Amino acid sequence: MFANRRKTMEKNLSGKTSFRNRGWRGLSAVLVSLLFALVLSGTAFGQNIVVTGTVTSTGGAPLQGVTVRVQGTDTRATTDASGKYRISAPGDAVLNFSVLGQRPVQTTVAGRNTVDVTMANITYLEQVLVTAYTEQRRGDITGAISSVDIAQAQKQTGASVLQRLDVAVPGVTVVSSGSPGSRSTVRIRGVSSFQNNDPLYVIDGTPVEESYLNFLNPNDITSVQVLKDASASSIYGSRASNGVIVIETTKKGIQGPPQVTLRVRSGVASPVKGYNDILLTNSLDYFKVLRASYQNAGLKTPTNIYGDSLNPSIPQYIYAAGSTRPAVGGLDQYGRPINVNTAAYSYPNALIMPGSAGTDWWGAVFGTAPVGDYNLDVNGGSDANAYRVSFNYFHQGGTAIYNDFKRGSIRANTQFNRGMFNFGENVALSYERHYGGLPDDPGGYAEDGILGKNILMQPVIPIYDINGNFAGGKSTGLGNQGNPVKYAFEHKDDIQKNLNIFGNAFAGLDLTPAISLKTRLGFNTGQNAFAGFTPPSPEVAEATFNNQIDENTTQFLDWTWSNTARFVKALGSHNFDFLLGQEANQATNHNIAGSLQNLVNTGVDSRYIQNALGGKKDVSSTGSKSALLSLFGKADYNYAEKYVASFTVRRDGSSRLAPGHQWGTFPAFGLGWRLTNEPFFSGNKYFSDVMLRYGVGVTGNQLIPSGRIVAQFGGDLGETYYDVTGSGSTIATGYRQTSIGNPDLKWEENKSTNVGADMVLFNGAINLVVDVYRRNTNNLLFDPALPATAGLSSPPIINVGKMRNTGIDFSVGHQAAFWNVTLNGSHYHNEIVSIDGFQTFFYGPISTRFGNQVINEIGHPIGSFYGFIADGFFRDAADVAAHAKQDGAAPGRIKFRDVNGDGVVDNNDRTIIGSPHPKFTAGLDLGARRGNFDVSATVFGTYGNKIFENQMEFYVFREFETNVRNDLLANSWTPTNLNAKYPRLDVSDGNSSTISSFYVKDGSYTRLRNMQIGYTLPSTAQYLPGARVYLQGDNLFTKTNYDGLDPALPAANTFGPAGDVRDQYRGVDRGSYPSNRVFSVGVVTSF
Amino acid sequence: MTMKIVSKNRLLVGTAVLTLISAGLYGCKDFLSTNSVPQGTLDAGTLSSKAGVEGTLIGAYRALDCTNNTSGPGWGCAASNWVFGSVAADDSYKGSTKDDQPPINDIEGYHWGAPKGQDYINQKWTLTYEGVVRANSALRLLKKVVASSPSEFSTADAHAVEGEALFLRAHYHFEAYRMWGNIPYYREDETDFRKANETSTEAAADIIKDLDAAIALLPTTPRSKGRASQWTAKAYKGRVQVYAGQYAAAVTTLQDVKTNGPYALEKSYDRVWTGFNQFADGPETILAYQASSNDGEPNGNNANFGERLNFPYYTHFGCCGFNQPSQNLVNFYKVDAAGLPLSLSDPANWNSSDANFTSANTALVDPRLDWTVGREGVPYKDWGLYNSNMVRDPGNGGPYSPKKNAHEEASGSEQLAGGWSPTQQNSVHMHLYRFADLLLLLAEAQVEGGDLNGAMANVNLVRARADSTAQGCGFRPTDASIVIPDSSAYPGCVGDKRIAVPTNDPSIKWATYKVSQYTSFPSQAYAREAVRTERRLELAMEGQRLFDLRRWGLAYAAAAINGYINGEGGGAEKTRIAYKATADVFAQKHLLFPIPYLQVELSKTGTTQNLKQNTGW
């Protein structure tokens, strides 16, 4: 009775497993034999014997990590680095060999003591992928889907798995900064919209819209699939226009007693490059630049800091207490304080700052930082249930002082099987703490914060004043920067806390082998909170004496409920797979922000917003709400393993769009031809397997703020309120229209066509995947500027823009017995086709002090650089006279091209001067193993992208009297150095710094992103038997012509009234947190 | 058995799924619509009330100066037009350091087409038309409320609201008119924001038309101090008429206001720009931005936002040292022995001094110098003695600081807390139009109409007031953290807190003041020059000068500006301030600012540029 019940259950379970994992194609011969074996094992009992053996691949290489299970029992073993295993099993047992990437093997012991097994690669087209709502065999997929080698992607020290996708997947670019816990800007196949172009992340079936993904422990991830074209992604319809990244964490518990795996990695990070490599750190060297700038301008060199210009000296004091200097006994002949009465020092009104012979500001702020990642996971189960529980603690210190990121997470994935039913949940709880006031990719001028211009303080300014308080540049000629060490110190208690509960509960019913039903409730809820402090800064040129705290808290809940039914049937050579589904989604958030000024006590324990603790309180709250409803269906047809067709349609309703336009329909169609299964192609000695794919489809986008259908009104104390009674201190309520609504808001549509081929060549020696695509975005949703005559209200979001992306992705890999190599390459071309029917261009979202250097213009890529073309330097007066009339033209200054040839260099001569988009990106993965050693390396390269080196405003043109590059003096134009790198040093030259191609640099680079050397201890080792220990290096080596800090720039954190516009501002170097070079050591052990 | 269970399950599950799907579909409509409501905003319906209309009108007043939303790239939005009217003329230098606010370098150098300068010009355009949009919103909403619920408004209130909104619309268009001349004119029923510009003559006519309509609707006394009355509109109409060259009509209008209106000159010059609220909106005020501090807005954004950069640098104020008076302006305050402007009696030499005009200089000066300019050794209102070390970068901006916009310490009008440099924020009302300005416009029209005696009488009214008071000791009421020495320099000042004293007060040791009245205007040319000179002396640093120069024609403006830079009265700015040498020559095209290139582009429909650029740009 018991045995029978159990067998029935196993039967059901096996049936279920078959079509979960292997697709619809019925019970394969393997499974039939497996069932057969199951039945046998249930009844047969025999004497246990010790079985040993070696598992090798078809090429003869030993396979490590193969699970060897005695069928029907909990007994199991794992092969070691030389492929050897040892297990105790009955003489008539069936052994089950399985490992990822190889076809499972079953064999009977049949009394043998040695059982050697050879396992065959699962060929590319046989791989099973978790894609949209289902699992599919690659050979049945007509769309462009790339799988991430998850083991490779996990070899990184960042908090988010997203940071390495560009190496792993052709057609994907990722930018992020070296700041701990920084955001990753992932773009799939170019950029399709002026607004947010983040792909949709679907984690365990639950869609997520955010671009950090720090809450997800990379070690919990089992698979990442990137759905790149409409034919693959249109099942996600509304939100798939930027591609979909499907992430699964459902590592199955292994049947048997709990298996515990411990992964520990610890290391040290440092910036790949520092400003102290390129800036001056000696004050008198700086003076030489200053002197040349004044001398060349025919002006007297200031003496207030360095004294005699022919015999300069480090001042005893750069500043002593204000204009009337009560602490000063006098001034020397150069106006420098002497006989300073240091006893008169008083903070904040009478500061005394010594001169510095050379402050290395970079060195004072940046250095090494510890990183660590600690994981423990436990999995196990039985036929009726499976579980996996994991714990993670992740710590990444910032290479800047007082800055770090910590994450703790707990995940529980369980699944229960009861007859036809299965149910379970995947839930992760994560908590992040991000300390320090350094924004990882700031918007705005980006002059503030440690990076930007603060790190460019002059070397003569000391870090501390004579009493140990922070010093600053408080004299004429020392700029208006803030002390970056102070900035870091005062913001050390600024904290961003993110608490996330992410997961889903699901239930499935396998009604018949052909019909299965599934329901899933996914949720993402939590709280993000920030608390920060702004100190008074009496020591800087633009002194402030106030302090302030800011707090804000956002609570959010995003849930998705999906229900799907699947029908799978084979009729002769006709194979059908149908999926029907329905989904509802709601997202809400509520934010409360407040601030308090003039705190009486600024201690961390007093930083609360209460009347008694300080001066003026300011509190406000905001919120948003949006919803989606969807119906979708998918039909796949396969004839005789030769012809594949798939049709997908999704109908979505969005609350963000106008009534009457809320619903959009997104169809897609794909065809596949398995060429090698044709008689005329079979047995081809070069092509082992070839599939040609064609896909076309439409996806949608509705990622705009909620509530933009109607006009919105509001007001603000500092914007519409007014003292109309002339009281001097009371204001009357005022209103204005804050945004213009669009009652016709409808879906943005992205039509994509993809032609691809998957090829397995030379008997599996080489895999080649090539895809060519075109994506056209129509009815592009964005908020083109209206003329100012329409007022300041946010312009309506409308649907008239058009954009086109064309490109090619390829991946070629070779898997040999002891080594493997994969090269991913991609190219895309982005072009704006239409803006709003009126404008031919609009500028980027951020202006710097010298204006706007970014333009979005029809016929050019989004976010192109715009300005004058710099044609070298004026040679002499004759050259100036011969050139078109240019304001401020003089020998040694930059000559700008008269593009329109009208004889005057003016605004009309500005033109496109570069694109931040790469012409080609490539990722190279290399791996090799020999004995117990393995080694792997990952190289990433980007070519043809330009960087607008905005920091030159400061470290070349000395805007705001910042520090300068250490080669500036030697490489500036002089009458005897006509082909110099920089224009003539000239303090009165306000023209050469105009935005031009002089700032535009080649941003190409090739970087050794990761290198790992591992050693697997023998299973007989006394300590940590079978464990793998490794040494890892990240960003060890970079080859680039870019001479700024780091060519790997993050996207700026840029928002317009209609949301995220970061793609309109890429590749501008405004002093971003540089990438980290990390050396780490790790161990992975199971017991 | 198994089959039965399966069938039963199938039935159950099938029913469940169908129920769920139909429930989902049923809920569709509500689910999407309830989630589509914007959160935390007002809608048009809520504002359709008297409170909504009045609030919208308040919003229209607020646009007189920079708002939160326009502070963006800089201070092009300042109500006083200090960048365009003062720095771009001969009143002041940009000041501060050469690197701060680089767009002003372009404005100051007459490179108005340069990209950086365009930022400021575009900002002025943007805030000006935001004012128009807000005024039109109030008019539209008023019509709607009066039509839909007639009981909301009394006729008088409805007329007052309409009149005020029309007045504001006229004011904003006038600001655009004197910047750009050829401007588009927007009324409340217009929706084509890409329409073509009018000629400047048409624009002036439209402004006057709106003012006439406002005059007919407005009450004779304003509903509150900051609001427009019938007299405000009439006075403004006269101003527009002078700008439009309609001198006879202007004389009629302005004479009516002078004779019958409520306005008069303040007794003491320091009561015009003051932080003492009890003196604000005095008889001289026709239109002022009602700055307020400590009003509940945490960052002082309703205070003197547009003027907040313009303070001495190394002092209590902390920042920023912009809009520094020029050497030329300081020299211009010298008077001859008769107490009349030296520039009139000694046109060849009045400007010959390059030296810092400190308290040690004994030349006779108009007392308005020390209400207008902060200079070495002279009390700075009641903040103690000004000293040249207070300047951020004297090599760049000279030794002087602006003074009119600074508050008196004793006034208590300073913002007490708030974001960035609250010590530079105050509730000093920013004058957009005052009675002295009106008298001089009247005099200007009278000169052009040949009424030289009438003109002289008006100029003399202004000069008589100038003679009434001068800067006093202004001994600091609080001196705990004195950074400026008072007592050592002028022992007689100890304890003397008077900010304004008679011009011959014995406490004055830093200057010899003299200002007297004209006894005759011998010719129209002399009269014209006397009136123009008086405007500069009276209204210096108030953002009027460039607009005045341009109104007086190309020959006069070019002579003044190019003379200012290259040499007039024995002195040249290009030898005083190095960067002045790079200024473009003031020419015909500079009589109008270029319409912001961005706005010309945005006005395109197809390939048609609806906004026509001004000639020469």
mmCIF file with all atom_site columns, C-alpha atoms in Angstrom, chain A residues 583-700:
data_model
loop_
_atom_site.group_PDB
_atom_site.id
_atom_site.type_symbol
_atom_site.label_atom_id
_atom_site.label_alt_id
_atom_site.label_comp_id
_atom_site.label_asym_id
_atom_site.label_entity_id
_atom_site.label_seq_id
_atom_site.pdbx_PDB_ins_code
_atom_site.Cartn_x
_atom_site.Cartn_y
_atom_site.Cartn_z
_atom_site.occupancy
_atom_site.B_iso_or_equiv
_atom_site.pdbx_formal_charge
_atom_site.auth_seq_id
_atom_site.auth_comp_id
_atom_site.auth_asym_id
_atom_site.auth_atom_id
_atom_site.pdbx_PDB_model_num
ATOM 1   C CA . GLU A 1 583 ? -2.205 39.237 -15.055 1.00 0.00 ? 583 GLU A CA 1
ATOM 2   C CA . ALA A 1 584 ? -2.895 42.204 -12.826 1.00 0.00 ? 584 ALA A CA 1
ATOM 3   C CA . ASN A 1 585 ? -0.357 44.555 -11.343 1.00 0.00 ? 585 ASN A CA 1
ATOM 4   C CA . GLN A 1 586 ? -0.540 47.472 -8.994  1.00 0.00 ? 586 GLN A CA 1
ATOM 5   C CA . ALA A 1 587 ? 2.248  49.703 -7.776  1.00 0.00 ? 587 ALA A CA 1
ATOM 6   C CA . THR A 1 588 ? 1.893  52.294 -5.053  1.00 0.00 ? 588 THR A CA 1
ATOM 7   C CA . ASN A 1 589 ? 4.347  54.360 -3.152  1.00 0.00 ? 589 ASN A CA 1
ATOM 8   C CA . HIS A 1 590 ? 4.205  57.021 -0.532  1.00 0.00 ? 590 HIS A CA 1
ATOM 9   C CA . ASN A 1 591 ? 7.042  59.334 0.373   1.00 0.00 ? 591 ASN A CA 1
ATOM 10  C CA . ILE A 1 592 ? 7.429  61.610 3.369   1.00 0.00 ? 592 ILE A CA 1
ATOM 11  C CA . ALA A 1 593 ? 10.259 64.105 3.431   1.00 0.00 ? 593 ALA A CA 1
ATOM 12  C CA . GLY A 1 594 ? 11.244 66.587 6.045   1.00 0.00 ? 594 GLY A CA 1
ATOM 13  C CA . SER A 1 595 ? 14.034 68.846 7.101   1.00 0.00 ? 595 SER A CA 1
ATOM 14  C CA . LEU A 1 596 ? 15.081 70.863 10.099  1.00 0.00 ? 596 LEU A CA 1
ATOM 15  C CA . GLN A 1 597 ? 17.429 73.823 10.054  1.00 0.00 ? 597 GLN A CA 1
ATOM 16  C CA . ASN A 1 598 ? 19.666 75.338 12.686  1.00 0.00 ? 598 ASN A CA 1
ATOM 17  C CA . LEU A 1 599 ? 19.922 72.366 14.979  1.00 0.00 ? 599 LEU A CA 1
ATOM 18  C CA . VAL A 1 600 ? 20.951 73.347 18.456  1.00 0.00 ? 600 VAL A CA 1
ATOM 19  C CA . ASN A 1 601 ? 22.884 70.119 18.856  1.00 0.00 ? 601 ASN A CA 1
ATOM 20  C CA . THR A 1 602 ? 24.157 68.443 15.712  1.00 0.00 ? 602 THR A CA 1
ATOM 21  C CA . GLY A 1 603 ? 25.104 65.126 17.302  1.00 0.00 ? 603 GLY A CA 1
ATOM 22  C CA . VAL A 1 604 ? 23.798 62.066 15.513  1.00 0.00 ? 604 VAL A CA 1
ATOM 23  C CA . ASP A 1 605 ? 21.464 61.335 18.400  1.00 0.00 ? 605 ASP A CA 1
ATOM 24  C CA . SER A 1 606 ? 19.877 64.765 18.083  1.00 0.00 ? 606 SER A CA 1
ATOM 25  C CA . ARG A 1 607 ? 19.198 64.573 14.386  1.00 0.00 ? 607 ARG A CA 1
ATOM 26  C CA . TYR A 1 608 ? 15.438 64.389 14.551  1.00 0.00 ? 608 TYR A CA 1
ATOM 27  C CA . ILE A 1 609 ? 12.854 66.753 13.158  1.00 0.00 ? 609 ILE A CA 1
ATOM 28  C CA . GLN A 1 610 ? 11.359 68.317 16.244  1.00 0.00 ? 610 GLN A CA 1
ATOM 29  C CA . ASN A 1 611 ? 10.627 71.930 17.087  1.00 0.00 ? 611 ASN A CA 1
ATOM 30  C CA . ALA A 1 612 ? 12.679 71.888 20.248  1.00 0.00 ? 612 ALA A CA 1
ATOM 31  C CA . LEU A 1 613 ? 15.791 70.619 18.521  1.00 0.00 ? 613 LEU A CA 1
ATOM 32  C CA . GLY A 1 614 ? 16.240 73.378 15.993  1.00 0.00 ? 614 GLY A CA 1
ATOM 33  C CA . GLY A 1 615 ? 14.800 76.124 13.849  1.00 0.00 ? 615 GLY A CA 1
ATOM 34  C CA . LYS A 1 616 ? 12.582 75.882 10.846  1.00 0.00 ? 616 LYS A CA 1
ATOM 35  C CA . LYS A 1 617 ? 10.823 72.604 10.072  1.00 0.00 ? 617 LYS A CA 1
ATOM 36  C CA . ASP A 1 618 ? 9.708  71.680 6.619   1.00 0.00 ? 618 ASP A CA 1
ATOM 37  C CA . VAL A 1 619 ? 7.706  68.546 5.921   1.00 0.00 ? 619 VAL A CA 1
ATOM 38  C CA . SER A 1 620 ? 5.973  67.282 2.820   1.00 0.00 ? 620 SER A CA 1
ATOM 39  C CA . SER A 1 621 ? 4.715  64.073 1.310   1.00 0.00 ? 621 SER A CA 1
ATOM 40  C CA . THR A 1 622 ? 4.091  62.722 -2.157  1.00 0.00 ? 622 THR A CA 1
ATOM 41  C CA . GLY A 1 623 ? 2.850  59.507 -3.647  1.00 0.00 ? 623 GLY A CA 1
ATOM 42  C CA . SER A 1 624 ? 1.958  57.658 -6.776  1.00 0.00 ? 624 SER A CA 1
ATOM 43  C CA . LYS A 1 625 ? -0.280 54.874 -7.919  1.00 0.00 ? 625 LYS A CA 1
ATOM 44  C CA . SER A 1 626 ? -0.465 52.888 -11.109 1.00 0.00 ? 626 SER A CA 1
ATOM 45  C CA . ALA A 1 627 ? -1.936 49.674 -12.384 1.00 0.00 ? 627 ALA A CA 1
ATOM 46  C CA . LEU A 1 628 ? -1.788 47.294 -15.299 1.00 0.00 ? 628 LEU A CA 1
ATOM 47  C CA . LEU A 1 629 ? -4.169 44.586 -16.441 1.00 0.00 ? 629 LEU A CA 1
ATOM 48  C CA . SER A 1 630 ? -3.220 42.036 -19.051 1.00 0.00 ? 630 SER A CA 1
ATOM 49  C CA . LEU A 1 631 ? -4.388 39.085 -21.063 1.00 0.00 ? 631 LEU A CA 1
ATOM 50  C CA . PHE A 1 632 ? -1.936 37.108 -23.073 1.00 0.00 ? 632 PHE A CA 1
ATOM 51  C CA . GLY A 1 633 ? -1.541 34.004 -25.129 1.00 0.00 ? 633 GLY A CA 1
ATOM 52  C CA . LYS A 1 634 ? 1.191  32.132 -26.881 1.00 0.00 ? 634 LYS A CA 1
ATOM 53  C CA . ALA A 1 635 ? 1.029  29.356 -29.442 1.00 0.00 ? 635 ALA A CA 1
ATOM 54  C CA . ASP A 1 636 ? 4.059  27.344 -30.449 1.00 0.00 ? 636 ASP A CA 1
ATOM 55  C CA . TYR A 1 637 ? 4.070  24.845 -33.212 1.00 0.00 ? 637 TYR A CA 1
ATOM 56  C CA . ASN A 1 638 ? 6.803  22.502 -34.246 1.00 0.00 ? 638 ASN A CA 1
ATOM 57  C CA . TYR A 1 639 ? 6.706  20.183 -37.202 1.00 0.00 ? 639 TYR A CA 1
ATOM 58  C CA . ALA A 1 640 ? 9.041  17.248 -37.132 1.00 0.00 ? 640 ALA A CA 1
ATOM 59  C CA . GLU A 1 641 ? 11.811 19.141 -35.377 1.00 0.00 ? 641 GLU A CA 1
ATOM 60  C CA . LYS A 1 642 ? 12.285 21.103 -38.561 1.00 0.00 ? 642 LYS A CA 1
ATOM 61  C CA . TYR A 1 643 ? 9.872  23.945 -38.681 1.00 0.00 ? 643 TYR A CA 1
ATOM 62  C CA . VAL A 1 644 ? 9.048  26.049 -35.689 1.00 0.00 ? 644 VAL A CA 1
ATOM 63  C CA . ALA A 1 645 ? 6.462  28.769 -35.545 1.00 0.00 ? 645 ALA A CA 1
ATOM 64  C CA . SER A 1 646 ? 5.346  30.823 -32.615 1.00 0.00 ? 646 SER A CA 1
ATOM 65  C CA . PHE A 1 647 ? 2.717  33.429 -32.201 1.00 0.00 ? 647 PHE A CA 1
ATOM 66  C CA . THR A 1 648 ? 2.339  35.617 -29.161 1.00 0.00 ? 648 THR A CA 1
ATOM 67  C CA . VAL A 1 649 ? -0.197 38.232 -28.339 1.00 0.00 ? 649 VAL A CA 1
ATOM 68  C CA . ARG A 1 650 ? -0.621 40.314 -25.254 1.00 0.00 ? 650 ARG A CA 1
ATOM 69  C CA . ARG A 1 651 ? -3.247 42.860 -24.466 1.00 0.00 ? 651 ARG A CA 1
ATOM 70  C CA . ASP A 1 652 ? -2.406 45.340 -21.749 1.00 0.00 ? 652 ASP A CA 1
ATOM 71  C CA . GLY A 1 653 ? -4.367 48.032 -20.029 1.00 0.00 ? 653 GLY A CA 1
ATOM 72  C CA . SER A 1 654 ? -2.446 50.784 -18.277 1.00 0.00 ? 654 SER A CA 1
ATOM 73  C CA . SER A 1 655 ? -3.778 53.281 -15.765 1.00 0.00 ? 655 SER A CA 1
ATOM 74  C CA . ARG A 1 656 ? -1.182 55.796 -16.890 1.00 0.00 ? 656 ARG A CA 1
ATOM 75  C CA . LEU A 1 657 ? -2.782 56.216 -20.294 1.00 0.00 ? 657 LEU A CA 1
ATOM 76  C CA . ALA A 1 658 ? -5.910 57.999 -21.400 1.00 0.00 ? 658 ALA A CA 1
ATOM 77  C CA . PRO A 1 659 ? -9.345 56.375 -21.308 1.00 0.00 ? 659 PRO A CA 1
ATOM 78  C CA . GLY A 1 660 ? -9.962 54.997 -24.765 1.00 0.00 ? 660 GLY A CA 1
ATOM 79  C CA . HIS A 1 661 ? -6.248 54.450 -25.261 1.00 0.00 ? 661 HIS A CA 1
ATOM 80  C CA . GLN A 1 662 ? -5.562 52.436 -22.148 1.00 0.00 ? 662 GLN A CA 1
ATOM 81  C CA . TRP A 1 663 ? -5.525 49.117 -23.918 1.00 0.00 ? 663 TRP A CA 1
ATOM 82  C CA . GLY A 1 664 ? -2.821 48.128 -26.320 1.00 0.00 ? 664 GLY A CA 1
ATOM 83  C CA . THR A 1 665 ? -2.323 44.908 -28.231 1.00 0.00 ? 665 THR A CA 1
ATOM 84  C CA . PHE A 1 666 ? 1.161  43.595 -28.781 1.00 0.00 ? 666 PHE A CA 1
ATOM 85  C CA . PRO A 1 667 ? 1.532  40.725 -31.231 1.00 0.00 ? 667 PRO A CA 1
ATOM 86  C CA . ALA A 1 668 ? 4.663  38.918 -32.257 1.00 0.00 ? 668 ALA A CA 1
ATOM 87  C CA . PHE A 1 669 ? 5.413  36.207 -34.698 1.00 0.00 ? 669 PHE A CA 1
ATOM 88  C CA . GLY A 1 670 ? 8.431  34.005 -35.144 1.00 0.00 ? 670 GLY A CA 1
ATOM 89  C CA . LEU A 1 671 ? 9.623  31.323 -37.525 1.00 0.00 ? 671 LEU A CA 1
ATOM 90  C CA . GLY A 1 672 ? 12.436 28.854 -37.084 1.00 0.00 ? 672 GLY A CA 1
ATOM 91  C CA . TRP A 1 673 ? 13.947 26.389 -39.483 1.00 0.00 ? 673 TRP A CA 1
ATOM 92  C CA . ARG A 1 674 ? 16.147 23.632 -38.135 1.00 0.00 ? 674 ARG A CA 1
ATOM 93  C CA . LEU A 1 675 ? 18.168 23.316 -41.303 1.00 0.00 ? 675 LEU A CA 1
ATOM 94  C CA . THR A 1 676 ? 20.228 20.386 -40.190 1.00 0.00 ? 676 THR A CA 1
ATOM 95  C CA . ASN A 1 677 ? 17.149 18.258 -39.815 1.00 0.00 ? 677 ASN A CA 1
ATOM 96  C CA . GLU A 1 678 ? 16.447 18.509 -43.529 1.00 0.00 ? 678 GLU A CA 1
ATOM 97  C CA . PRO A 1 679 ? 17.506 15.459 -45.498 1.00 0.00 ? 679 PRO A CA 1
ATOM 98  C CA . PHE A 1 680 ? 19.601 17.556 -47.857 1.00 0.00 ? 680 PHE A CA 1
ATOM 99  C CA . PHE A 1 681 ? 21.576 18.975 -44.997 1.00 0.00 ? 681 PHE A CA 1
ATOM 100 C CA . SER A 1 682 ? 21.973 16.021 -42.744 1.00 0.00 ? 682 SER A CA 1
ATOM 101 C CA . GLY A 1 683 ? 25.387 14.603 -42.193 1.00 0.00 ? 683 GLY A CA 1
ATOM 102 C CA . ASN A 1 684 ? 27.085 17.845 -43.124 1.00 0.00 ? 684 ASN A CA 1
ATOM 103 C CA . LYS A 1 685 ? 30.559 17.579 -41.731 1.00 0.00 ? 685 LYS A CA 1
ATOM 104 C CA . TYR A 1 686 ? 30.879 21.245 -40.828 1.00 0.00 ? 686 TYR A CA 1
ATOM 105 C CA . PHE A 1 687 ? 27.442 22.061 -39.565 1.00 0.00 ? 687 PHE A CA 1
ATOM 106 C CA . SER A 1 688 ? 26.334 19.808 -36.757 1.00 0.00 ? 688 SER A CA 1
ATOM 107 C CA . ASP A 1 689 ? 23.243 21.794 -36.008 1.00 0.00 ? 689 ASP A CA 1
ATOM 108 C CA . VAL A 1 690 ? 21.845 24.915 -37.614 1.00 0.00 ? 690 VAL A CA 1
ATOM 109 C CA . MET A 1 691 ? 18.731 26.791 -36.845 1.00 0.00 ? 691 MET A CA 1
ATOM 110 C CA . LEU A 1 692 ? 17.623 29.904 -38.674 1.00 0.00 ? 692 LEU A CA 1
ATOM 111 C CA . ARG A 1 693 ? 15.298 32.280 -36.884 1.00 0.00 ? 693 ARG A CA 1
ATOM 112 C CA . TYR A 1 694 ? 13.095 35.129 -37.957 1.00 0.00 ? 694 TYR A CA 1
ATOM 113 C CA . GLY A 1 695 ? 11.005 37.141 -35.578 1.00 0.00 ? 695 GLY A CA 1
ATOM 114 C CA . VAL A 1 696 ? 8.898  40.238 -35.815 1.00 0.00 ? 696 VAL A CA 1
ATOM 115 C CA . GLY A 1 697 ? 6.738  41.850 -33.217 1.00 0.00 ? 697 GLY A CA 1
ATOM 116 C CA . VAL A 1 698 ? 5.552  44.832 -31.309 1.00 0.00 ? 698 VAL A CA 1
ATOM 117 C CA . THR A 1 699 ? 6.185  45.705 -27.699 1.00 0.00 ? 699 THR A CA 1
ATOM 118 C CA . GLY A 1 700 ? 4.931  48.623 -25.722 1.00 0.00 ? 700 GLY A CA 1
#
